[in-house]
Coordinates of C-alpha atoms and ligand atoms in Angstrom, one line a residue:
M1 CA -23.4 6.5 -4.9
S2 CA -20.7 4.1 -5.4
A3 CA -17.6 3.4 -3.4
L4 CA -14.8 1.2 -4.8
V5 CA -11.9 0.0 -2.7
I6 CA -8.6 -0.8 -4.3
V7 CA -6.5 -3.0 -2.1
G8 CA -3.2 -4.7 -2.4
A9 CA -3.7 -8.4 -2.7
Q10 CA 0.0 -9.5 -1.9
W11 CA 2.8 -8.0 0.1
G12 CA 2.5 -4.4 -1.2
D13 CA 4.0 -2.8 -4.3
E14 CA 1.5 -4.5 -6.5
G15 CA 1.0 -1.3 -8.6
K16 CA -1.9 0.1 -6.8
G17 CA -0.6 3.6 -7.8
K18 CA -1.1 3.0 -11.5
V19 CA -4.6 1.5 -11.0
V20 CA -5.6 4.5 -8.8
D21 CA -4.2 6.8 -11.5
L22 CA -6.2 5.0 -14.2
Y23 CA -9.5 4.9 -12.2
A24 CA -9.3 8.4 -10.6
P25 CA -10.6 10.2 -13.7
Y26 CA -14.0 8.3 -13.1
A27 CA -14.0 9.2 -9.4
D28 CA -15.2 12.4 -7.7
L29 CA -13.2 11.8 -4.5
V30 CA -10.1 9.5 -3.7
V31 CA -9.5 8.7 0.0
R32 CA -6.3 7.1 1.1
Y33 CA -7.4 5.1 4.2
A34 CA -4.3 3.6 5.9
G35 CA -0.5 3.6 6.2
G36 CA 1.8 6.5 5.9
A37 CA 5.1 7.5 4.2
N38 CA 6.1 3.8 4.2
A39 CA 4.2 3.6 0.9
G40 CA 5.5 5.2 -2.3
H41 CA 4.3 5.6 -5.8
T42 CA 6.3 6.9 -8.7
L43 CA 4.6 9.3 -11.0
V44 CA 5.7 11.1 -14.1
V45 CA 4.5 14.7 -14.1
G46 CA 5.5 17.0 -16.9
G47 CA 8.2 14.6 -18.0
E48 CA 9.7 14.6 -14.5
K49 CA 9.7 11.7 -11.9
L50 CA 7.9 12.5 -8.6
I51 CA 7.4 9.9 -5.7
L52 CA 4.3 10.4 -3.7
H53 CA 4.1 8.7 -0.3
L54 CA 0.9 10.2 1.3
I55 CA -1.1 12.2 -1.4
P56 CA -3.1 10.0 -3.6
S57 CA -2.1 10.0 -7.3
G58 CA -5.7 11.0 -8.0
I59 CA -4.3 14.6 -7.3
L60 CA -3.1 14.7 -10.9
H61 CA -6.7 14.7 -12.2
E62 CA -8.0 18.2 -12.0
Q63 CA -11.7 17.4 -11.3
T64 CA -10.8 14.8 -8.5
K65 CA -10.7 15.7 -4.9
C66 CA -8.4 13.8 -2.6
I67 CA -8.4 13.1 1.1
V68 CA -5.8 11.6 3.3
G69 CA -7.9 9.8 5.8
Q70 CA -8.1 9.2 9.6
G71 CA -6.7 5.9 9.2
T72 CA -3.3 7.1 8.0
V73 CA -0.3 8.3 9.9
I74 CA 1.2 11.5 8.6
D75 CA 4.7 12.9 8.6
P76 CA 3.8 16.6 8.2
A77 CA 7.2 17.5 6.6
V78 CA 6.8 14.7 4.0
L79 CA 3.3 15.9 3.2
L80 CA 4.5 19.4 2.8
K81 CA 7.3 18.5 0.6
E82 CA 4.8 16.6 -1.6
I83 CA 2.4 19.6 -1.8
R84 CA 5.3 21.8 -2.9
A85 CA 6.7 19.3 -5.4
L86 CA 3.1 19.1 -6.9
G87 CA 2.9 22.9 -6.9
E88 CA 6.3 23.3 -8.7
R89 CA 5.0 21.1 -11.5
G90 CA 1.8 23.2 -11.8
V91 CA -0.5 20.7 -9.9
S92 CA -2.6 22.8 -7.6
T93 CA -3.7 21.2 -4.4
L94 CA -5.5 23.9 -2.5
A95 CA -9.2 23.2 -2.2
R96 CA -8.5 19.8 -3.7
L97 CA -6.7 18.1 -0.9
L98 CA -8.1 17.5 2.6
I99 CA -6.1 16.1 5.4
S100 CA -8.2 14.5 8.1
Q101 CA -7.8 16.3 11.5
R102 CA -8.1 12.8 13.0
A103 CA -5.1 11.3 11.3
H104 CA -2.2 10.7 13.5
V105 CA 1.1 12.6 13.4
V106 CA 4.4 10.8 12.9
L107 CA 6.8 12.5 15.4
P108 CA 10.6 12.6 15.3
H109 CA 10.9 10.0 18.1
H110 CA 8.6 7.5 16.3
K111 CA 11.3 7.4 13.5
Q112 CA 13.9 7.3 16.1
V113 CA 12.5 4.3 17.8
D114 CA 11.8 2.5 14.6
E115 CA 15.5 2.9 13.6
L116 CA 16.9 1.9 17.0
R117 CA 14.7 -1.2 17.2
E118 CA 15.6 -2.3 13.7
A119 CA 19.3 -1.8 14.3
K120 CA 19.2 -3.7 17.7
S121 CA 16.8 -6.5 17.0
H122 CA 18.0 -9.9 15.9
D123 CA 14.6 -10.5 14.4
A124 CA 14.2 -7.2 12.6
I125 CA 11.0 -6.7 10.7
G126 CA 12.9 -4.8 7.9
T127 CA 10.6 -1.8 8.3
T128 CA 10.8 1.3 6.2
K129 CA 12.0 3.2 9.3
R130 CA 9.4 5.9 8.7
G131 CA 8.1 5.7 12.3
I132 CA 5.0 3.9 11.2
G133 CA 4.7 1.2 14.0
P134 CA 5.6 3.6 16.9
C135 CA 3.0 6.1 15.7
Y136 CA 0.2 3.5 15.5
E137 CA 1.4 2.3 18.9
D138 CA 0.7 5.8 20.3
K139 CA -2.7 5.9 18.5
V140 CA -3.8 2.6 20.1
A141 CA -2.3 3.6 23.5
R142 CA -4.6 6.8 23.2
R143 CA -1.7 9.2 23.7
G144 CA -1.2 10.1 20.0
I145 CA -0.9 13.5 18.5
R146 CA -3.4 14.1 15.7
M147 CA -3.2 16.5 12.7
G148 CA -5.9 18.7 14.3
D149 CA -3.7 19.2 17.5
L150 CA -1.0 20.8 15.3
L151 CA -3.4 23.8 14.9
D152 CA -3.6 24.6 18.6
A153 CA -0.2 25.3 20.3
S154 CA -1.1 25.2 23.9
P155 CA -2.7 21.7 24.2
L156 CA 0.0 20.5 21.7
G157 CA 2.7 21.4 24.2
T158 CA 1.0 19.5 27.0
K159 CA 0.2 16.5 24.8
L160 CA 3.7 16.3 23.6
E161 CA 5.2 16.3 27.0
A162 CA 2.9 13.5 28.1
N163 CA 3.7 11.6 24.9
L164 CA 7.5 12.0 25.3
D165 CA 7.3 10.9 29.0
A166 CA 5.8 7.6 27.8
W167 CA 8.6 7.0 25.3
R168 CA 11.4 8.0 27.7
P169 CA 12.1 4.5 29.2
V170 CA 11.9 2.9 25.8
I171 CA 14.3 5.3 24.1
E172 CA 16.8 5.2 26.9
D173 CA 16.6 1.4 27.0
L174 CA 17.4 1.3 23.3
G175 CA 20.4 3.7 24.1
G176 CA 18.9 6.7 22.5
T177 CA 18.5 10.2 23.8
L178 CA 15.0 11.6 24.2
P179 CA 14.4 14.6 21.9
D180 CA 13.5 18.0 23.4
S181 CA 9.8 18.6 23.7
T182 CA 10.1 22.4 23.1
S183 CA 11.9 22.1 19.8
I184 CA 9.4 19.4 18.6
Q185 CA 6.6 21.7 19.6
T186 CA 8.0 24.7 17.8
E187 CA 8.7 22.7 14.6
Y188 CA 5.4 20.9 14.5
A189 CA 3.3 24.0 15.3
E190 CA 5.0 25.6 12.4
L191 CA 4.3 22.7 10.1
G192 CA 0.7 22.8 11.3
E193 CA 0.5 26.5 10.5
M194 CA 1.8 25.8 7.0
L195 CA -0.7 23.0 6.6
R196 CA -3.6 24.9 8.1
G197 CA -5.4 25.3 4.7
Y198 CA -5.5 21.5 4.2
I199 CA -6.3 20.1 7.7
G200 CA -10.0 19.7 8.2
D201 CA -13.1 17.7 8.7
A202 CA -12.7 14.7 6.4
T203 CA -15.6 12.8 8.1
S204 CA -18.1 15.4 6.8
A205 CA -16.5 15.5 3.3
V206 CA -16.9 11.7 2.8
R207 CA -20.4 11.9 4.3
E208 CA -21.4 14.6 1.9
A209 CA -19.9 12.6 -1.0
V210 CA -22.0 9.6 0.0
Q211 CA -25.1 11.8 0.4
S212 CA -24.6 13.5 -2.9
D213 CA -24.4 10.3 -4.8
G214 CA -20.6 10.7 -5.5
K215 CA -18.2 8.2 -6.8
I216 CA -15.5 7.5 -4.2
L217 CA -12.4 5.6 -4.7
L218 CA -10.8 4.2 -1.5
E219 CA -7.2 3.8 -1.8
G220 CA -5.3 1.2 0.3
A221 CA -1.7 1.1 1.1
Q222 CA 0.7 -1.9 1.5
G223 CA -1.1 -5.3 1.0
T224 CA -3.2 -7.9 2.5
M225 CA -0.2 -10.1 3.5
L226 CA 1.2 -7.1 5.3
D227 CA -2.1 -6.4 7.2
I228 CA -1.7 -6.4 11.0
D229 CA -4.6 -8.8 11.4
N230 CA -4.6 -10.9 8.1
G231 CA -0.9 -10.9 7.2
T232 CA 2.3 -12.8 8.1
Y233 CA 2.4 -11.4 11.6
P234 CA 4.7 -10.2 13.1
F235 CA 6.3 -9.4 9.8
V236 CA 3.5 -6.9 8.8
T237 CA 2.9 -3.3 8.9
S238 CA 1.0 -1.8 11.8
S239 CA -2.3 -0.9 10.1
N240 CA -5.3 -2.6 8.5
A241 CA -4.4 -2.7 4.8
V242 CA -7.4 -4.9 3.8
A243 CA -10.5 -3.6 2.3
G244 CA -12.3 -3.7 5.7
G245 CA -9.7 -1.1 6.9
A246 CA -11.3 1.4 4.4
C247 CA -14.5 1.6 6.6
A248 CA -12.7 2.8 9.8
G249 CA -9.8 4.5 7.9
A250 CA -11.9 6.7 5.6
G251 CA -15.0 6.9 7.8
I252 CA -17.5 5.1 5.5
G253 CA -19.9 2.3 6.3
P254 CA -19.6 -1.2 5.0
T255 CA -22.9 -0.9 3.4
H256 CA -21.8 2.0 1.2
I257 CA -18.8 0.1 -0.3
T258 CA -20.0 -1.3 -3.7
R259 CA -17.0 -3.0 -5.0
A260 CA -13.5 -4.3 -3.9
V261 CA -10.8 -4.6 -6.5
G262 CA -7.6 -6.5 -5.5
I263 CA -4.4 -5.5 -7.2
A264 CA -1.9 -8.4 -7.8
K265 CA 1.3 -8.6 -9.7
A266 CA 1.7 -11.5 -12.1
Y267 CA 4.5 -12.8 -9.8
T268 CA 5.3 -12.0 -6.2
T269 CA 7.6 -9.6 -4.4
R270 CA 8.2 -8.7 -0.8
V271 CA 10.5 -6.2 0.9
G272 CA 11.8 -6.5 4.5
G273 CA 11.9 -9.7 6.5
G274 CA 9.3 -12.5 7.0
P275 CA 8.2 -15.7 5.2
F276 CA 7.9 -15.7 1.5
P277 CA 7.2 -19.3 0.3
T278 CA 7.6 -18.8 -3.4
E279 CA 10.8 -16.7 -3.1
L280 CA 13.4 -17.3 -5.9
D281 CA 17.0 -16.9 -4.8
D282 CA 18.4 -17.6 -8.2
D283 CA 18.8 -16.3 -11.7
V284 CA 15.0 -16.3 -12.4
G285 CA 14.5 -14.2 -9.2
Q286 CA 17.1 -11.8 -10.5
Q287 CA 15.5 -11.6 -13.9
L288 CA 12.2 -10.7 -12.4
R289 CA 14.0 -8.0 -10.3
D290 CA 15.6 -6.6 -13.3
A291 CA 12.9 -6.8 -15.7
G292 CA 10.3 -5.4 -13.2
A293 CA 12.7 -2.8 -11.8
E294 CA 11.9 -4.2 -8.3
Y295 CA 13.6 -1.7 -6.1
G296 CA 11.5 0.0 -3.3
S297 CA 10.3 3.6 -4.2
T298 CA 10.5 4.6 -0.6
T299 CA 13.7 2.9 0.6
G300 CA 15.4 1.9 -2.6
R301 CA 15.8 -1.7 -1.2
P302 CA 16.0 -4.5 -3.7
R303 CA 12.7 -6.4 -3.6
R304 CA 12.7 -10.2 -2.9
C305 CA 11.1 -11.8 -6.1
G306 CA 9.3 -15.1 -6.6
W307 CA 6.6 -17.0 -8.4
L308 CA 3.0 -16.2 -8.2
D309 CA 1.6 -17.3 -4.9
L310 CA -2.0 -18.3 -5.5
V311 CA -2.4 -19.4 -1.9
A312 CA -1.8 -15.9 -0.7
L313 CA -3.9 -14.5 -3.5
R314 CA -6.8 -16.9 -2.5
H315 CA -6.5 -15.6 1.0
A316 CA -6.8 -12.0 -0.3
V317 CA -9.9 -12.8 -2.3
A318 CA -11.5 -14.2 0.8
V319 CA -10.5 -11.5 3.4
N320 CA -11.2 -8.6 1.2
G321 CA -14.4 -10.1 -0.4
L322 CA -12.8 -9.2 -3.8
D323 CA -15.1 -8.7 -6.8
E324 CA -12.2 -8.5 -9.2
I325 CA -8.5 -8.7 -9.6
A326 CA -6.3 -6.5 -11.5
I327 CA -3.2 -8.1 -12.8
T328 CA -0.1 -5.9 -13.1
K329 CA 3.2 -6.3 -14.7
L330 CA 2.2 -9.3 -16.8
D331 CA 4.9 -8.1 -19.4
V332 CA 7.6 -8.8 -16.8
L333 CA 7.0 -12.6 -17.4
S334 CA 7.6 -12.4 -21.2
T335 CA 10.5 -14.5 -22.4
L336 CA 10.6 -17.0 -19.4
P337 CA 10.1 -20.3 -21.2
T338 CA 8.0 -21.9 -18.4
L339 CA 6.2 -20.3 -15.4
E340 CA 5.5 -21.8 -12.0
V341 CA 2.4 -20.9 -10.0
C342 CA 2.1 -22.0 -6.4
V343 CA -1.4 -23.7 -6.1
A344 CA -1.0 -25.0 -2.5
Y345 CA 1.3 -25.3 0.4
E346 CA 2.4 -28.4 2.1
L347 CA 3.0 -28.5 5.8
D348 CA 3.7 -31.6 8.0
G349 CA 2.5 -33.8 5.1
Q350 CA -0.8 -31.9 4.7
R351 CA -1.8 -29.9 1.6
L352 CA -3.1 -26.3 2.5
S353 CA -5.2 -24.2 0.2
H354 CA -4.9 -21.2 2.5
P355 CA -2.0 -19.8 4.6
P356 CA -1.7 -21.3 8.0
Y357 CA -1.8 -19.3 11.2
E358 CA 1.9 -19.6 11.8
R359 CA 5.0 -21.3 10.4
I360 CA 4.5 -20.0 6.9
D361 CA 8.2 -20.1 6.7
A362 CA 8.1 -23.9 7.0
V363 CA 5.6 -24.6 4.1
T364 CA 6.8 -26.1 0.9
P365 CA 5.1 -24.6 -2.1
V366 CA 3.3 -27.0 -4.5
Y367 CA 3.7 -25.7 -8.1
D368 CA 2.0 -26.2 -11.4
T369 CA 4.0 -25.5 -14.5
L370 CA 2.5 -23.4 -17.2
E371 CA 3.8 -22.4 -20.7
G372 CA 5.5 -19.1 -21.1
W373 CA 5.4 -16.6 -24.0
D374 CA 7.9 -14.6 -26.0
D375 CA 5.9 -11.9 -27.3
D376 CA 6.0 -8.1 -26.3
L377 CA 2.7 -7.4 -24.6
S378 CA 2.8 -3.7 -24.5
S379 CA 0.5 -3.1 -27.4
C380 CA -2.2 -5.4 -26.1
R381 CA -5.3 -3.4 -25.2
A382 CA -7.6 -6.3 -24.5
R383 CA -7.3 -9.8 -23.0
N384 CA -8.0 -11.6 -26.3
E385 CA -5.0 -9.7 -27.9
L386 CA -2.7 -11.4 -25.5
P387 CA -0.7 -14.5 -26.5
V388 CA -2.6 -17.6 -25.9
A389 CA -0.2 -18.7 -23.1
A390 CA -0.8 -15.4 -21.4
Q391 CA -4.5 -15.8 -21.6
R392 CA -4.1 -19.3 -20.2
Y393 CA -2.1 -17.9 -17.3
I394 CA -4.8 -15.4 -16.4
E395 CA -7.5 -18.1 -16.7
R396 CA -5.6 -20.3 -14.3
I397 CA -5.4 -17.5 -11.8
E398 CA -9.2 -16.9 -12.0
K399 CA -9.9 -20.7 -11.6
E400 CA -7.6 -21.2 -8.7
V401 CA -8.7 -18.2 -6.7
G402 CA -12.4 -18.0 -7.7
C403 CA -12.3 -14.4 -8.8
P404 CA -12.5 -12.8 -12.2
V405 CA -9.5 -10.8 -13.6
G406 CA -10.5 -7.4 -15.0
L407 CA -7.9 -5.0 -16.0
V408 CA -4.4 -6.3 -17.0
S409 CA -1.4 -4.0 -17.0
V410 CA 1.2 -4.8 -19.5
G411 CA 3.7 -1.9 -19.1
P412 CA 4.5 1.0 -16.9
D413 CA 2.6 3.7 -18.9
R414 CA -1.2 4.5 -18.5
E415 CA -1.7 3.3 -22.1
D416 CA 0.0 0.0 -21.5
T417 CA -3.3 -1.5 -20.1
A418 CA -5.7 -4.1 -21.3
D419 CA -9.4 -4.0 -20.6
L420 CA -9.6 -0.7 -18.8
K421 CA -13.3 0.1 -18.0
D422 CA -15.1 2.6 -15.9
P423 CA -14.7 0.8 -12.6
F424 CA -17.9 2.3 -11.2
Y425 CA -20.0 0.6 -13.9
S426 CA -18.3 -2.8 -14.2
Ligands
IMP501 P1 6.6 -0.4 8.3 O1 5.4 -0.3 7.7 O2 7.6 0.5 7.9 O3 6.5 -0.6 9.8 O4 7.3 -1.9 7.7 C1 6.6 -3.2 8.2 C2 6.8 -4.1 6.9 O5 6.0 -3.7 5.9 C3 8.2 -4.2 6.4 O6 8.4 -5.5 5.9 C4 8.1 -3.2 5.2 O7 9.0 -3.6 4.2 C5 6.7 -3.5 4.7 N1 6.1 -2.4 4.0 C6 5.7 -1.2 4.5 N2 5.2 -0.4 3.6 C7 5.3 -1.0 2.4 C8 5.0 -0.7 1.0 O8 4.5 0.3 0.7 N3 5.4 -1.6 0.1 C9 5.9 -3.0 0.4 N4 6.2 -3.3 1.8 C10 6.0 -2.2 2.7

């Protein structure tokens, strides 16, 4: 068997969805292992745009089964909407989509608390307000509601009451009103009923795929720099986005993971608050935003844009144990006469090759300037078809971070990809 992890190597939005979509035809099973409806990937199905937040984009490939794993947090109404939207476009999910009974449920008061905190805090994280943080808080506090709980009405009521009791002082302190437990119970039991055919034993499904020598693609969400342990804490999400998160979040042992591929944009973006050393608050930043259509697919927020941060990428190579990097959106850099890449940070007169524990907001990026290119890259299907300056740019990335670049994406469509290979036999 082989299991490949796809992980975001920056601050999320690296284009993981496109890579998963390209790799899914080679996989028997795709398992999403972390995060929730804070993520978003825009797909074009039957000529129409569709944004998936929870279901892996592998669902578009008929022979591929998909799991939303135990490490995720699920808003059942969002999930149902995605299942229906796929159905309306002729994509059948029944018997191909399994939702882990162990995944935690995002409840209405998780979203309420997320919104109230963001509105009140002077140091807002800039969350997606999808209730992700409060839901993971419940999970760690061992009072969460899991997808399996939605299928059994009587314990659900008791668990919900205990859960709401824990949130009462928090919500009141934030000036909110505690929602009514009976109406949540009714609504969520109904949602559970509608999802009954999907919720099940994902642990066994993953184990069977391992035992039957299957090809498993483990799909991360967000990115390394947003990981709760490895990112720019506290400006992070509440889960382990890194490759290691795939073990716990999908229920697969580390010895079964055969390859880790990090996805990185050819420049850097970030949404929400928090440090961003290479941020460009100028015309070049705006040019990247326009050329790269850098607006969040979940919240529509304009993304902050900046030069490629090789310090962050070096960190991602290390903490994910990356075998390979896939570079996306290289085409967005076309026409810029010169390109800066951040090769180190300076902090208190010291040169750093890896991100410091804190005060990342105080570092000064050290840049090297590389030559740009004018050419349209969209027809390049192999690295040696790229303009020489673009080839040099990629070689520089490899040299600085000590990891080979495999696939290079040169446009939004599936075909706009150089060096696509079967990822299970690279
Ligand atoms: P949360 O995950 O909604 O709690 O948000 C925490 C931080 O992670 C915020 O800065 C969000 O903007 C960021 N974030 C969460 N999900 C994504 C994503 O899918 N792409 C990029 N940033 C994200």
